[in-house]
């Protein structure tokens, strides 16, 4: 997709009425400097609705060993963060990706990624930007939900430990995490929504300190509707447990975009329909954050949104 087509596609989102449903939007660096067709910057459009602009600051994955990865981007991060702040960003996001198997993630990879995440978070805070810390545990593989829970606990606990060691203010950062679900190739019976909610909440409860104000979830290979339904169930379960700590919200990528992209790529004249879909998807997920979602779901797609290239490979992912 050309830069201009990417700008036009993004305009569907950033000019949509999102302010009642979303408090912040993570932009790519390119989008942070882009504007709508009328010349108003995307940052200005968002700010007028009370929506903060953030920016993805990592520079992608690179090999750590023959099976695992770390993330690029620390070398020039401080200088870049000052630039992003001047461009209107008020928070940042950095992603690590950790594979799961009977032996993965390795302790060494978990620790290396946790240290990078903590260093990133400390730099962001020093530049007056709130860090979203994303230690993504990948759903690629045939692992069970129980094994995924074990790996998630390992990764999150390691990450929190490093955040503390690096002097990161926990009250001024967010965690972006995967819901606890089986690997995409798992042949065991699929868990119920209630089982996903219980397992996810219990992993968070064992690993996420009370000082952290919020956990935001990936849509993580689920359908748009599944991501909403599971987010709703997690919040209902938290309410049943009388949870009073960190909020449980969403930071969906494809879970907020797939139907919008489907509409717009089929007919780019349907900007009003695409904008309405963006607002509708945001609205149902905002309801799910309160445990108040009710069907029907606005999604026009039913297939899994799993992306097979979220881990590292020598080949570039499709654009």
PDB file of C-alpha atoms in Angstrom:
ATOM      1  CA  UNK A   1       0.000   0.000   0.000  1.00  0.00           C
ATOM      2  CA  UNK A   2       1.423   3.418  -0.919  1.00  0.00           C
ATOM      3  CA  UNK A   3       2.014   6.132   1.671  1.00  0.00           C
ATOM      4  CA  UNK A   4      -0.943   8.122   0.314  1.00  0.00           C
ATOM      5  CA  UNK A   5      -3.260   5.104   0.451  1.00  0.00           C
ATOM      6  CA  UNK A   6      -2.135   4.439   4.028  1.00  0.00           C
ATOM      7  CA  UNK A   7      -2.951   8.058   4.878  1.00  0.00           C
ATOM      8  CA  UNK A   8      -6.376   7.819   3.258  1.00  0.00           C
ATOM      9  CA  UNK A   9      -7.106   4.552   5.065  1.00  0.00           C
ATOM     10  CA  UNK A  10      -6.082   6.031   8.428  1.00  0.00           C
ATOM     11  CA  UNK A  11      -8.370   8.996   7.824  1.00  0.00           C
ATOM     12  CA  UNK A  12     -11.310   6.602   8.193  1.00  0.00           C
ATOM     13  CA  UNK A  13     -10.300   6.070  11.810  1.00  0.00           C
ATOM     14  CA  UNK A  14      -8.893   9.337  13.020  1.00  0.00           C
ATOM     15  CA  UNK A  15     -11.804  11.418  11.758  1.00  0.00           C
ATOM     16  CA  UNK A  16     -14.419   8.959  13.059  1.00  0.00           C
ATOM     17  CA  UNK A  17     -16.391   9.809  16.233  1.00  0.00           C
ATOM     18  CA  UNK A  18     -14.254   7.837  18.702  1.00  0.00           C
ATOM     19  CA  UNK A  19     -14.152  10.162  21.705  1.00  0.00           C
ATOM     20  CA  UNK A  20     -16.926   8.452  23.665  1.00  0.00           C
ATOM     21  CA  UNK A  21     -15.245   5.055  23.355  1.00  0.00           C
ATOM     22  CA  UNK A  22     -11.473   5.464  23.139  1.00  0.00           C
ATOM     23  CA  UNK A  23      -9.046   7.527  25.221  1.00  0.00           C
ATOM     24  CA  UNK A  24      -5.890   6.996  23.180  1.00  0.00           C
ATOM     25  CA  UNK A  25      -4.731   5.830  19.751  1.00  0.00           C
ATOM     26  CA  UNK A  26      -1.326   4.287  18.977  1.00  0.00           C
ATOM     27  CA  UNK A  27      -0.012   5.744  15.728  1.00  0.00           C
ATOM     28  CA  UNK A  28       2.828   4.611  13.527  1.00  0.00           C
ATOM     29  CA  UNK A  29       5.606   7.212  13.271  1.00  0.00           C
ATOM     30  CA  UNK A  30       4.494   7.998   9.725  1.00  0.00           C
ATOM     31  CA  UNK A  31       0.910   8.684  10.838  1.00  0.00           C
ATOM     32  CA  UNK A  32       2.043  10.992  13.642  1.00  0.00           C
ATOM     33  CA  UNK A  33       3.037  13.535  10.984  1.00  0.00           C
ATOM     34  CA  UNK A  34       0.122  12.981   8.624  1.00  0.00           C
ATOM     35  CA  UNK A  35      -3.073  14.982   8.157  1.00  0.00           C
ATOM     36  CA  UNK A  36      -6.592  14.494   6.877  1.00  0.00           C
ATOM     37  CA  UNK A  37      -7.608  15.639   3.385  1.00  0.00           C
ATOM     38  CA  UNK A  38      -8.627  19.047   4.752  1.00  0.00           C
ATOM     39  CA  UNK A  39      -5.146  19.664   6.188  1.00  0.00           C
ATOM     40  CA  UNK A  40      -6.015  19.078   9.844  1.00  0.00           C
ATOM     41  CA  UNK A  41      -3.450  16.785  11.416  1.00  0.00           C
ATOM     42  CA  UNK A  42      -4.551  13.406  12.718  1.00  0.00           C
ATOM     43  CA  UNK A  43      -3.244  14.397  16.152  1.00  0.00           C
ATOM     44  CA  UNK A  44      -5.461  17.481  16.140  1.00  0.00           C
ATOM     45  CA  UNK A  45      -8.511  15.471  15.054  1.00  0.00           C
ATOM     46  CA  UNK A  46      -7.953  13.056  17.940  1.00  0.00           C
ATOM     47  CA  UNK A  47      -7.225  15.752  20.523  1.00  0.00           C
ATOM     48  CA  UNK A  48     -10.427  17.626  19.636  1.00  0.00           C
ATOM     49  CA  UNK A  49     -12.339  14.518  20.742  1.00  0.00           C
ATOM     50  CA  UNK A  50     -10.352  14.191  23.966  1.00  0.00           C
ATOM     51  CA  UNK A  51      -8.317  11.319  22.524  1.00  0.00           C
ATOM     52  CA  UNK A  52      -4.565  11.236  23.190  1.00  0.00           C
ATOM     53  CA  UNK A  53      -2.109  10.340  20.452  1.00  0.00           C
ATOM     54  CA  UNK A  54       0.586   7.763  21.135  1.00  0.00           C
ATOM     55  CA  UNK A  55       3.286   6.274  18.953  1.00  0.00           C
ATOM     56  CA  UNK A  56       4.855   2.871  18.339  1.00  0.00           C
ATOM     57  CA  UNK A  57       8.544   3.452  19.066  1.00  0.00           C
ATOM     58  CA  UNK A  58      10.232   0.072  18.645  1.00  0.00           C
ATOM     59  CA  UNK A  59      11.866  -0.822  15.346  1.00  0.00           C
ATOM     60  CA  UNK A  60      10.841  -4.449  15.028  1.00  0.00           C
ATOM     61  CA  UNK A  61      12.268  -7.807  16.021  1.00  0.00           C
ATOM     62  CA  UNK A  62      15.704  -9.293  15.520  1.00  0.00           C
ATOM     63  CA  UNK A  63      17.182 -12.689  16.365  1.00  0.00           C
ATOM     64  CA  UNK A  64      18.278 -13.359  19.955  1.00  0.00           C
ATOM     65  CA  UNK A  65      19.101 -17.008  19.360  1.00  0.00           C
ATOM     66  CA  UNK A  66      18.066 -19.589  16.769  1.00  0.00           C
ATOM     67  CA  UNK A  67      14.444 -19.599  17.990  1.00  0.00           C
ATOM     68  CA  UNK A  68      13.802 -16.378  19.906  1.00  0.00           C
ATOM     69  CA  UNK A  69      13.928 -12.615  19.424  1.00  0.00           C
ATOM     70  CA  UNK A  70      14.641  -9.278  21.030  1.00  0.00           C
ATOM     71  CA  UNK A  71      13.517  -5.860  19.794  1.00  0.00           C
ATOM     72  CA  UNK A  72      15.404  -3.088  18.009  1.00  0.00           C
ATOM     73  CA  UNK A  73      15.164   0.619  18.749  1.00  0.00           C
ATOM     74  CA  UNK A  74      16.815   1.552  22.045  1.00  0.00           C
ATOM     75  CA  UNK A  75      19.869   3.234  20.528  1.00  0.00           C
ATOM     76  CA  UNK A  76      18.142   6.439  19.413  1.00  0.00           C
ATOM     77  CA  UNK A  77      15.003   6.151  21.519  1.00  0.00           C
ATOM     78  CA  UNK A  78      15.563   9.158  23.794  1.00  0.00           C
ATOM     79  CA  UNK A  79      16.138  11.585  20.922  1.00  0.00           C
ATOM     80  CA  UNK A  80      13.190  10.121  19.038  1.00  0.00           C
ATOM     81  CA  UNK A  81      10.902  10.447  22.064  1.00  0.00           C
ATOM     82  CA  UNK A  82      11.640  14.177  22.315  1.00  0.00           C
ATOM     83  CA  UNK A  83      10.652  14.503  18.660  1.00  0.00           C
ATOM     84  CA  UNK A  84       7.452  12.494  19.134  1.00  0.00           C
ATOM     85  CA  UNK A  85       6.474  14.664  22.094  1.00  0.00           C
ATOM     86  CA  UNK A  86       6.889  17.819  19.988  1.00  0.00           C
ATOM     87  CA  UNK A  87       4.708  16.193  17.322  1.00  0.00           C
ATOM     88  CA  UNK A  88       1.922  15.720  19.850  1.00  0.00           C
ATOM     89  CA  UNK A  89       2.422  12.194  21.196  1.00  0.00           C
ATOM     90  CA  UNK A  90       1.754  11.722  24.898  1.00  0.00           C
ATOM     91  CA  UNK A  91       2.398   8.000  25.240  1.00  0.00           C
ATOM     92  CA  UNK A  92       4.458   5.297  23.571  1.00  0.00           C
ATOM     93  CA  UNK A  93       4.344   1.566  22.887  1.00  0.00           C
ATOM     94  CA  UNK A  94       7.150  -1.012  22.640  1.00  0.00           C
ATOM     95  CA  UNK A  95       6.548  -4.645  21.724  1.00  0.00           C
ATOM     96  CA  UNK A  96       8.512  -7.752  22.602  1.00  0.00           C
ATOM     97  CA  UNK A  97       7.464 -11.143  21.215  1.00  0.00           C
ATOM     98  CA  UNK A  98       8.073 -14.430  23.017  1.00  0.00           C
ATOM     99  CA  UNK A  99       7.400 -17.884  21.620  1.00  0.00           C
ATOM    100  CA  UNK A 100       5.797 -20.701  23.616  1.00  0.00           C
ATOM    101  CA  UNK A 101       6.653 -24.399  23.544  1.00  0.00           C
ATOM    102  CA  UNK A 102       7.522 -27.025  26.143  1.00  0.00           C
ATOM    103  CA  UNK A 103      10.903 -25.312  26.555  1.00  0.00           C
ATOM    104  CA  UNK A 104      10.174 -21.731  25.461  1.00  0.00           C
ATOM    105  CA  UNK A 105      10.370 -18.975  26.339  1.00  0.00           C
ATOM    106  CA  UNK A 106      13.885 -19.517  27.631  1.00  0.00           C
ATOM    107  CA  UNK A 107      14.862 -17.735  30.824  1.00  0.00           C
ATOM    108  CA  UNK A 108      17.539 -15.840  28.907  1.00  0.00           C
ATOM    109  CA  UNK A 109      15.104 -14.536  26.282  1.00  0.00           C
ATOM    110  CA  UNK A 110      12.479 -13.611  28.879  1.00  0.00           C
ATOM    111  CA  UNK A 111      15.081 -11.651  30.851  1.00  0.00           C
ATOM    112  CA  UNK A 112      16.594  -9.947  27.797  1.00  0.00           C
ATOM    113  CA  UNK A 113      13.197  -8.783  26.547  1.00  0.00           C
ATOM    114  CA  UNK A 114      12.100  -7.704  30.013  1.00  0.00           C
ATOM    115  CA  UNK A 115      15.231  -5.583  30.392  1.00  0.00           C
ATOM    116  CA  UNK A 116      14.643  -3.909  27.029  1.00  0.00           C
ATOM    117  CA  UNK A 117      11.014  -3.196  27.919  1.00  0.00           C
ATOM    118  CA  UNK A 118      12.053  -1.682  31.246  1.00  0.00           C
ATOM    119  CA  UNK A 119      14.786   0.445  29.672  1.00  0.00           C
ATOM    120  CA  UNK A 120      12.311   1.666  27.073  1.00  0.00           C
ATOM    121  CA  UNK A 121       9.757   2.509  29.774  1.00  0.00           C
ATOM    122  CA  UNK A 122      12.295   4.453  31.824  1.00  0.00           C
ATOM    123  CA  UNK A 123      13.389   6.476  28.782  1.00  0.00           C
ATOM    124  CA  UNK A 124       9.777   7.234  27.832  1.00  0.00           C
ATOM    125  CA  UNK A 125       8.935   8.472  31.298  1.00  0.00           C
ATOM    126  CA  UNK A 126      12.065  10.633  31.359  1.00  0.00           C
ATOM    127  CA  UNK A 127      10.727  12.248  28.161  1.00  0.00           C
ATOM    128  CA  UNK A 128       7.285  12.886  29.734  1.00  0.00           C
ATOM    129  CA  UNK A 129       5.647  10.075  27.782  1.00  0.00           C
ATOM    130  CA  UNK A 130       3.593   7.272  29.327  1.00  0.00           C
ATOM    131  CA  UNK A 131       4.904   3.858  28.238  1.00  0.00           C
ATOM    132  CA  UNK A 132       2.698   0.979  27.177  1.00  0.00           C
ATOM    133  CA  UNK A 133       4.790  -2.100  27.903  1.00  0.00           C
ATOM    134  CA  UNK A 134       3.953  -5.029  25.617  1.00  0.00           C
ATOM    135  CA  UNK A 135       5.570  -8.397  26.388  1.00  0.00           C
ATOM    136  CA  UNK A 136       3.499 -10.329  23.863  1.00  0.00           C
ATOM    137  CA  UNK A 137       3.402 -14.078  24.377  1.00  0.00           C
ATOM    138  CA  UNK A 138       2.725 -15.496  20.925  1.00  0.00           C
ATOM    139  CA  UNK A 139      -0.208 -17.809  20.225  1.00  0.00           C
ATOM    140  CA  UNK A 140       1.640 -19.575  17.390  1.00  0.00           C
ATOM    141  CA  UNK A 141       2.005 -23.272  18.198  1.00  0.00           C
ATOM    142  CA  UNK A 142       0.076 -26.220  19.604  1.00  0.00           C
ATOM    143  CA  UNK A 143       0.443 -25.380  23.299  1.00  0.00           C
ATOM    144  CA  UNK A 144      -2.511 -25.751  25.650  1.00  0.00           C
ATOM    145  CA  UNK A 145      -4.151 -22.912  27.522  1.00  0.00           C
ATOM    146  CA  UNK A 146      -2.511 -24.176  30.738  1.00  0.00           C
ATOM    147  CA  UNK A 147       0.956 -24.012  29.155  1.00  0.00           C
ATOM    148  CA  UNK A 148       0.196 -20.555  27.793  1.00  0.00           C
ATOM    149  CA  UNK A 149      -0.787 -19.433  31.293  1.00  0.00           C
ATOM    150  CA  UNK A 150       2.520 -20.726  32.705  1.00  0.00           C
ATOM    151  CA  UNK A 151       4.535 -18.945  30.019  1.00  0.00           C
ATOM    152  CA  UNK A 152       2.557 -15.735  30.497  1.00  0.00           C
ATOM    153  CA  UNK A 153       3.193 -15.750  34.239  1.00  0.00           C
ATOM    154  CA  UNK A 154       6.906 -16.249  33.621  1.00  0.00           C
ATOM    155  CA  UNK A 155       7.112 -13.392  31.124  1.00  0.00           C
ATOM    156  CA  UNK A 156       4.940 -10.882  33.010  1.00  0.00           C
ATOM    157  CA  UNK A 157       6.648 -11.530  36.352  1.00  0.00           C
ATOM    158  CA  UNK A 158      10.070 -11.078  34.752  1.00  0.00           C
ATOM    159  CA  UNK A 159       8.922  -7.873  33.081  1.00  0.00           C
ATOM    160  CA  UNK A 160       7.512  -6.378  36.284  1.00  0.00           C
ATOM    161  CA  UNK A 161      10.723  -7.243  38.151  1.00  0.00           C
ATOM    162  CA  UNK A 162      12.804  -5.371  35.562  1.00  0.00           C
ATOM    163  CA  UNK A 163      10.450  -2.378  35.571  1.00  0.00           C
ATOM    164  CA  UNK A 164      11.061  -2.034  39.301  1.00  0.00           C
ATOM    165  CA  UNK A 165      14.820  -2.517  38.952  1.00  0.00           C
ATOM    166  CA  UNK A 166      15.017   0.214  36.296  1.00  0.00           C
ATOM    167  CA  UNK A 167      13.151   2.658  38.500  1.00  0.00           C
ATOM    168  CA  UNK A 168      10.057   2.864  36.307  1.00  0.00           C
ATOM    169  CA  UNK A 169       7.100   4.548  37.976  1.00  0.00           C
ATOM    170  CA  UNK A 170       4.522   1.749  37.869  1.00  0.00           C
ATOM    171  CA  UNK A 171       1.678   4.190  38.450  1.00  0.00           C
ATOM    172  CA  UNK A 172       2.571   5.881  35.159  1.00  0.00           C
ATOM    173  CA  UNK A 173       2.703   2.923  32.779  1.00  0.00           C
ATOM    174  CA  UNK A 174       0.347   0.355  31.279  1.00  0.00           C
ATOM    175  CA  UNK A 175       0.809  -3.306  30.378  1.00  0.00           C
ATOM    176  CA  UNK A 176      -0.384  -4.623  27.021  1.00  0.00           C
ATOM    177  CA  UNK A 177      -0.940  -8.370  27.314  1.00  0.00           C
ATOM    178  CA  UNK A 178      -2.413 -11.340  25.517  1.00  0.00           C
ATOM    179  CA  UNK A 179      -5.540 -13.016  26.869  1.00  0.00           C
ATOM    180  CA  UNK A 180      -4.889 -16.557  28.065  1.00  0.00           C
ATOM    181  CA  UNK A 181      -5.932 -18.770  25.155  1.00  0.00           C
ATOM    182  CA  UNK A 182      -4.537 -21.967  23.579  1.00  0.00           C
ATOM    183  CA  UNK A 183      -2.118 -21.949  20.681  1.00  0.00           C
ATOM    184  CA  UNK A 184      -3.711 -21.708  17.255  1.00  0.00           C
ATOM    185  CA  UNK A 185      -2.645 -25.284  16.434  1.00  0.00           C
ATOM    186  CA  UNK A 186      -3.822 -26.789  19.736  1.00  0.00           C
ATOM    187  CA  UNK A 187      -5.992 -29.863  19.123  1.00  0.00           C
ATOM    188  CA  UNK A 188      -7.565 -29.952  22.594  1.00  0.00           C
ATOM    189  CA  UNK A 189     -11.201 -28.852  22.956  1.00  0.00           C
ATOM    190  CA  UNK A 190     -11.462 -25.080  22.813  1.00  0.00           C
ATOM    191  CA  UNK A 191     -12.046 -23.346  26.170  1.00  0.00           C
ATOM    192  CA  UNK A 192     -15.263 -21.541  26.923  1.00  0.00           C
ATOM    193  CA  UNK A 193     -15.417 -17.780  27.218  1.00  0.00           C
ATOM    194  CA  UNK A 194     -15.806 -18.183  30.979  1.00  0.00           C
ATOM    195  CA  UNK A 195     -12.684 -20.363  31.199  1.00  0.00           C
ATOM    196  CA  UNK A 196     -10.670 -17.787  29.231  1.00  0.00           C
ATOM    197  CA  UNK A 197     -11.925 -15.028  31.513  1.00  0.00           C
ATOM    198  CA  UNK A 198     -11.086 -16.919  34.717  1.00  0.00           C
ATOM    199  CA  UNK A 199      -7.639 -18.019  33.576  1.00  0.00           C
ATOM    200  CA  UNK A 200      -6.756 -14.577  32.239  1.00  0.00           C
ATOM    201  CA  UNK A 201      -7.835 -12.754  35.374  1.00  0.00           C
ATOM    202  CA  UNK A 202      -6.025 -15.192  37.640  1.00  0.00           C
ATOM    203  CA  UNK A 203      -2.754 -14.806  35.713  1.00  0.00           C
ATOM    204  CA  UNK A 204      -3.075 -11.021  35.934  1.00  0.00           C
ATOM    205  CA  UNK A 205      -3.867 -11.230  39.647  1.00  0.00           C
ATOM    206  CA  UNK A 206      -0.738 -13.295  40.325  1.00  0.00           C
ATOM    207  CA  UNK A 207       1.626 -11.101  38.325  1.00  0.00           C
ATOM    208  CA  UNK A 208       0.400  -7.512  37.869  1.00  0.00           C
ATOM    209  CA  UNK A 209       1.079  -5.181  40.829  1.00  0.00           C
ATOM    210  CA  UNK A 210      -1.735  -3.028  42.163  1.00  0.00           C
ATOM    211  CA  UNK A 211       0.285   0.111  41.377  1.00  0.00           C
ATOM    212  CA  UNK A 212      -0.101  -0.414  37.626  1.00  0.00           C
ATOM    213  CA  UNK A 213      -3.321   1.402  36.696  1.00  0.00           C
ATOM    214  CA  UNK A 214      -4.348  -0.687  33.721  1.00  0.00           C
ATOM    215  CA  UNK A 215      -3.955  -3.772  31.583  1.00  0.00           C
ATOM    216  CA  UNK A 216      -4.910  -3.445  27.913  1.00  0.00           C
ATOM    217  CA  UNK A 217      -5.392  -6.613  25.906  1.00  0.00           C
ATOM    218  CA  UNK A 218      -4.417  -7.635  22.399  1.00  0.00           C
ATOM    219  CA  UNK A 219      -7.138  -8.994  20.159  1.00  0.00           C
ATOM    220  CA  UNK A 220      -4.573 -11.718  19.528  1.00  0.00           C
ATOM    221  CA  UNK A 221      -5.784 -13.828  16.611  1.00  0.00           C
ATOM    222  CA  UNK A 222      -9.405 -13.952  17.729  1.00  0.00           C
ATOM    223  CA  UNK A 223     -12.256 -12.788  15.556  1.00  0.00           C
ATOM    224  CA  UNK A 224     -13.426  -9.245  16.164  1.00  0.00           C
ATOM    225  CA  UNK A 225     -16.470 -10.603  17.962  1.00  0.00           C
ATOM    226  CA  UNK A 226     -14.521 -13.128  20.053  1.00  0.00           C
ATOM    227  CA  UNK A 227     -12.158 -10.411  21.267  1.00  0.00           C
ATOM    228  CA  UNK A 228     -15.096  -8.279  22.413  1.00  0.00           C
ATOM    229  CA  UNK A 229     -16.962 -11.183  24.024  1.00  0.00           C
ATOM    230  CA  UNK A 230     -13.858 -12.349  25.896  1.00  0.00           C
ATOM    231  CA  UNK A 231     -13.008  -8.821  27.076  1.00  0.00           C
ATOM    232  CA  UNK A 232     -16.561  -8.499  28.366  1.00  0.00           C
ATOM    233  CA  UNK A 233     -16.311 -11.848  30.165  1.00  0.00           C
ATOM    234  CA  UNK A 234     -12.984 -10.910  31.794  1.00  0.00           C
ATOM    235  CA  UNK A 235     -14.519  -7.733  33.178  1.00  0.00           C
ATOM    236  CA  UNK A 236     -17.610  -9.578  34.395  1.00  0.00           C
ATOM    237  CA  UNK A 237     -15.382 -12.102  36.163  1.00  0.00           C
ATOM    238  CA  UNK A 238     -13.335  -9.290  37.727  1.00  0.00           C
ATOM    239  CA  UNK A 239     -16.557  -7.727  38.996  1.00  0.00           C
ATOM    240  CA  UNK A 240     -17.641 -11.061  40.484  1.00  0.00           C
ATOM    241  CA  UNK A 241     -14.295 -11.198  42.308  1.00  0.00           C
ATOM    242  CA  UNK A 242     -14.917  -7.644  43.555  1.00  0.00           C
ATOM    243  CA  UNK A 243     -11.694  -6.528  41.905  1.00  0.00           C
ATOM    244  CA  UNK A 244     -10.813  -2.907  42.698  1.00  0.00           C
ATOM    245  CA  UNK A 245      -7.347  -2.603  41.147  1.00  0.00           C
ATOM    246  CA  UNK A 246      -6.084  -2.139  37.616  1.00  0.00           C
ATOM    247  CA  UNK A 247      -8.608  -1.575  34.859  1.00  0.00           C
ATOM    248  CA  UNK A 248      -9.038  -4.186  32.119  1.00  0.00           C
ATOM    249  CA  UNK A 249      -9.334  -2.544  28.737  1.00  0.00           C
ATOM    250  CA  UNK A 250      -8.384  -3.061  25.085  1.00  0.00           C
ATOM    251  CA  UNK A 251      -5.613  -2.092  22.713  1.00  0.00           C
ATOM    252  CA  UNK A 252      -6.814  -4.004  19.687  1.00  0.00           C
ATOM    253  CA  UNK A 253      -5.178  -3.775  16.281  1.00  0.00           C
ATOM    254  CA  UNK A 254      -6.965  -5.969  13.776  1.00  0.00           C
ATOM    255  CA  UNK A 255      -9.810  -6.415  16.285  1.00  0.00           C
ATOM    256  CA  UNK A 256     -10.715  -2.786  15.589  1.00  0.00           C
ATOM    257  CA  UNK A 257      -9.668  -2.626  11.950  1.00  0.00           C
ATOM    258  CA  UNK A 258     -10.471  -5.786  10.020  1.00  0.00           C
ATOM    259  CA  UNK A 259     -14.081  -4.920   9.159  1.00  0.00           C
ATOM    260  CA  UNK A 260     -13.140  -1.314   8.409  1.00  0.00           C
ATOM    261  CA  UNK A 261     -10.404  -2.448   6.055  1.00  0.00           C
ATOM    262  CA  UNK A 262     -12.749  -4.944   4.415  1.00  0.00           C
ATOM    263  CA  UNK A 263     -15.280  -2.215   3.655  1.00  0.00           C
ATOM    264  CA  UNK A 264     -12.761   0.352   2.468  1.00  0.00           C
ATOM    265  CA  UNK A 265     -10.547  -1.880   0.330  1.00  0.00           C
ATOM    266  CA  UNK A 266     -13.542  -3.221  -1.563  1.00  0.00           C
ATOM    267  CA  UNK A 267     -14.813   0.288  -2.344  1.00  0.00           C
ATOM    268  CA  UNK A 268     -12.762   3.308  -1.303  1.00  0.00           C
ATOM    269  CA  UNK A 269     -15.730   5.613  -1.874  1.00  0.00           C
ATOM    270  CA  UNK A 270     -17.429   4.101   1.187  1.00  0.00           C
ATOM    271  CA  UNK A 271     -15.640   6.363   3.652  1.00  0.00           C
ATOM    272  CA  UNK A 272     -18.804   7.134   5.625  1.00  0.00           C
ATOM    273  CA  UNK A 273     -19.528   3.417   6.041  1.00  0.00           C
ATOM    274  CA  UNK A 274     -15.920   2.733   7.053  1.00  0.00           C
ATOM    275  CA  UNK A 275     -15.978   5.568   9.616  1.00  0.00           C
ATOM    276  CA  UNK A 276     -19.274   4.311  11.028  1.00  0.00           C
ATOM    277  CA  UNK A 277     -17.820   0.809  11.374  1.00  0.00           C
ATOM    278  CA  UNK A 278     -14.735   2.180  13.166  1.00  0.00           C
ATOM    279  CA  UNK A 279     -16.972   4.007  15.644  1.00  0.00           C
ATOM    280  CA  UNK A 280     -19.224   0.968  16.126  1.00  0.00           C
ATOM    281  CA  UNK A 281     -16.326  -1.403  16.854  1.00  0.00           C
ATOM    282  CA  UNK A 282     -14.863   1.080  19.327  1.00  0.00           C
ATOM    283  CA  UNK A 283     -18.247   1.455  21.034  1.00  0.00           C
ATOM    284  CA  UNK A 284     -18.876  -2.262  21.638  1.00  0.00           C
ATOM    285  CA  UNK A 285     -15.403  -2.698  23.100  1.00  0.00           C
ATOM    286  CA  UNK A 286     -15.893   0.303  25.365  1.00  0.00           C
ATOM    287  CA  UNK A 287     -19.031  -1.431  26.648  1.00  0.00           C
ATOM    288  CA  UNK A 288     -17.053  -4.652  27.134  1.00  0.00           C
ATOM    289  CA  UNK A 289     -14.634  -2.775  29.420  1.00  0.00           C
ATOM    290  CA  UNK A 290     -17.583  -2.360  31.787  1.00  0.00           C
ATOM    291  CA  UNK A 291     -18.997  -5.863  31.308  1.00  0.00           C
ATOM    292  CA  UNK A 292     -21.960  -4.284  29.513  1.00  0.00           C
ATOM    293  CA  UNK A 293     -21.556  -5.610  25.971  1.00  0.00           C
ATOM    294  CA  UNK A 294     -24.714  -6.970  24.372  1.00  0.00           C
ATOM    295  CA  UNK A 295     -24.915  -8.556  20.905  1.00  0.00           C
ATOM    296  CA  UNK A 296     -25.295  -8.199  17.977  1.00  0.00           C
ATOM    297  CA  UNK A 297     -21.705  -7.374  17.137  1.00  0.00           C
ATOM    298  CA  UNK A 298     -21.092  -4.948  14.240  1.00  0.00           C
ATOM    299  CA  UNK A 299     -18.268  -7.013  12.678  1.00  0.00           C
ATOM    300  CA  UNK A 300     -18.806  -8.095   9.081  1.00  0.00           C
ATOM    301  CA  UNK A 301     -16.082 -10.766   9.363  1.00  0.00           C
ATOM    302  CA  UNK A 302     -16.176 -14.118  11.127  1.00  0.00           C
ATOM    303  CA  UNK A 303     -12.689 -15.525  10.472  1.00  0.00           C
ATOM    304  CA  UNK A 304      -9.758 -15.565  12.880  1.00  0.00           C
ATOM    305  CA  UNK A 305      -7.480 -12.533  12.681  1.00  0.00           C
ATOM    306  CA  UNK A 306      -4.375 -14.552  13.478  1.00  0.00           C
ATOM    307  CA  UNK A 307      -1.254 -13.123  11.849  1.00  0.00           C
ATOM    308  CA  UNK A 308       1.383 -15.766  11.227  1.00  0.00           C
ATOM    309  CA  UNK A 309       4.196 -13.185  10.928  1.00  0.00           C
ATOM    310  CA  UNK A 310       4.001 -11.631  14.417  1.00  0.00           C
ATOM    311  CA  UNK A 311       7.171 -13.487  15.358  1.00  0.00           C
ATOM    312  CA  UNK A 312      10.480 -12.840  13.622  1.00  0.00           C
ATOM    313  CA  UNK A 313      11.626 -14.402  10.377  1.00  0.00           C
ATOM    314  CA  UNK A 314      14.210 -13.443   7.801  1.00  0.00           C
ATOM    315  CA  UNK A 315      11.409 -12.693   5.346  1.00  0.00           C
ATOM    316  CA  UNK A 316       9.408  -9.494   5.705  1.00  0.00           C
ATOM    317  CA  UNK A 317       5.665  -9.800   6.459  1.00  0.00           C
ATOM    318  CA  UNK A 318       3.160  -8.926   3.752  1.00  0.00           C
ATOM    319  CA  UNK A 319       2.103  -5.274   3.542  1.00  0.00           C
TER     320      UNK A 319
END
